[in-house]
């Protein structure tokens, strides 16, 4: 980029140099044409006497002996100025005029040879030219013309030159570069975005539609690999679930047999312990099967009346002595998986009752999301474990010692249901004591 800037800056200087030369050489060539016209009308012998009268301070003429010199080391600029001179003379006098540019130089306002900065700052750079002119029908004598001309009153303001420089060369080009770079980056990143979206969707729903396998080779390959990963995940999880379901299911028969045998034990403490352990095992199996069922998302989405869902849950809990208070109303039904959503809220309320003795449920509805807060006044959860408790089968030490009989699956099930609704569950210890579980269900799922 810097190299490009330097290169174009030098091109600009070159152009500006030639541009500053153009007006002076045109003015000089007009005078030259007039002079030649006069000389052509004169007899050859009177040329030396007339010559000094034809010139001025800025347009000096001198007769030189010998053959006319050629252009010294012509460079691009000199050639360009020579072209303007020849063209201008032949426009005025027709062809056959022999004028050779010997030197051309630009001087700044102070009369110094113009370099980059001087050229940028000079208001009216002056062109100094040395031109060799062949006398008509003379080969051993020529006229040396030393002429200086400025910009003929067309002054280029330094500020406008700088502004022009900055605007054209830098600002415009950088804007174009940036625009092209932005478009290119956007185009290049589009497949990556699609991949990120697909990964996000996969995280929420393992059965989300596969990625389109189109585009450039690398993108196609990435999409194919991604889809393959999704198929393997589905397969793996399916296998594990089936295995877990089979084991849980098959454990039921031996447990039932054990229960029968426990009935033949002599009544007393031992029998009670057996019954309790068997009860725990049965509820563990029941929750595991529930969990597996929760993973199976065959249930259709439907419009769910959250108010009556919560009222129903409260009635159920109250039947078994649980205290549930309800506050707030959902304004509209929510598109949701009815049975799953019920299980999700039920698990949260159950925790509040089990660990905090009562559940206080608050509903906050808005156009964006439905929020259900479940608060209790129990011991809460140590800050470090607030995320950990969502892991399946994880129960905190205190709860294990409690004879509460949980399996550690409730929160894990609740979160996976919330995620299936594009929502979330977060836990927070309340400053007043107790835990708050916040379930957010967006009204417009992604
Ligand atoms: N409201 C709460 N107050 C205090 N601790 C809680 C609360 N809710 C959950 N916990 C802690 O988080 C752990 C995990 O909860 P989770 O609901 O997943 O399992 P569980 O209640 O032990 O068993 P399950 O819900 O499967 O019958 C609990 O064992 C308990 O230690
Ligand atoms: Mg629980």
XYZ file of C-alpha atoms and ligand atoms in Angstrom, residues 350-352 354-355 376 379-381 389 394-396 399 405-412 435, ligand 1:
54
model
C -39.822 -28.670 42.523
C -36.271 -27.521 43.376
C -37.550 -24.337 45.024
C -37.428 -29.122 47.911
C -34.487 -26.865 48.829
C -37.228 -19.429 47.053
C -29.829 -21.709 51.280
C -29.073 -20.915 47.620
C -26.112 -22.413 45.760
C -25.475 -27.837 38.901
C -24.713 -33.613 39.664
C -26.029 -32.982 43.181
C -24.310 -30.729 45.652
C -28.307 -32.159 48.970
C -34.157 -38.357 46.853
C -33.255 -36.325 43.773
C -31.174 -37.744 40.938
C -29.453 -34.541 39.796
C -31.189 -34.497 36.405
C -33.856 -31.812 37.008
C -31.851 -28.723 36.033
C -30.107 -30.450 33.154
C -32.160 -18.813 44.878
N -33.499 -23.921 44.631
C -32.356 -24.492 44.996
N -31.755 -24.159 46.172
C -30.602 -24.744 46.540
N -29.949 -25.688 45.811
C -30.495 -26.064 44.651
C -31.725 -25.485 44.177
N -32.008 -26.035 42.990
C -31.037 -26.934 42.733
N -30.131 -26.957 43.724
C -28.908 -27.783 43.778
O -28.590 -28.202 42.482
C -28.517 -29.614 42.409
C -29.009 -30.083 41.048
O -30.383 -29.833 40.920
P -31.258 -30.718 39.986
O -32.615 -30.206 39.984
O -30.553 -30.864 38.681
O -31.171 -32.125 40.686
P -31.930 -32.654 41.992
O -32.938 -31.665 42.412
O -30.867 -33.016 42.950
O -32.597 -33.979 41.447
P -33.856 -34.126 40.470
O -34.301 -32.766 40.124
O -33.319 -34.851 39.296
O -34.867 -34.913 41.208
C -29.365 -30.081 43.555
O -28.961 -31.341 43.969
C -29.110 -29.032 44.614
O -27.903 -29.304 45.266
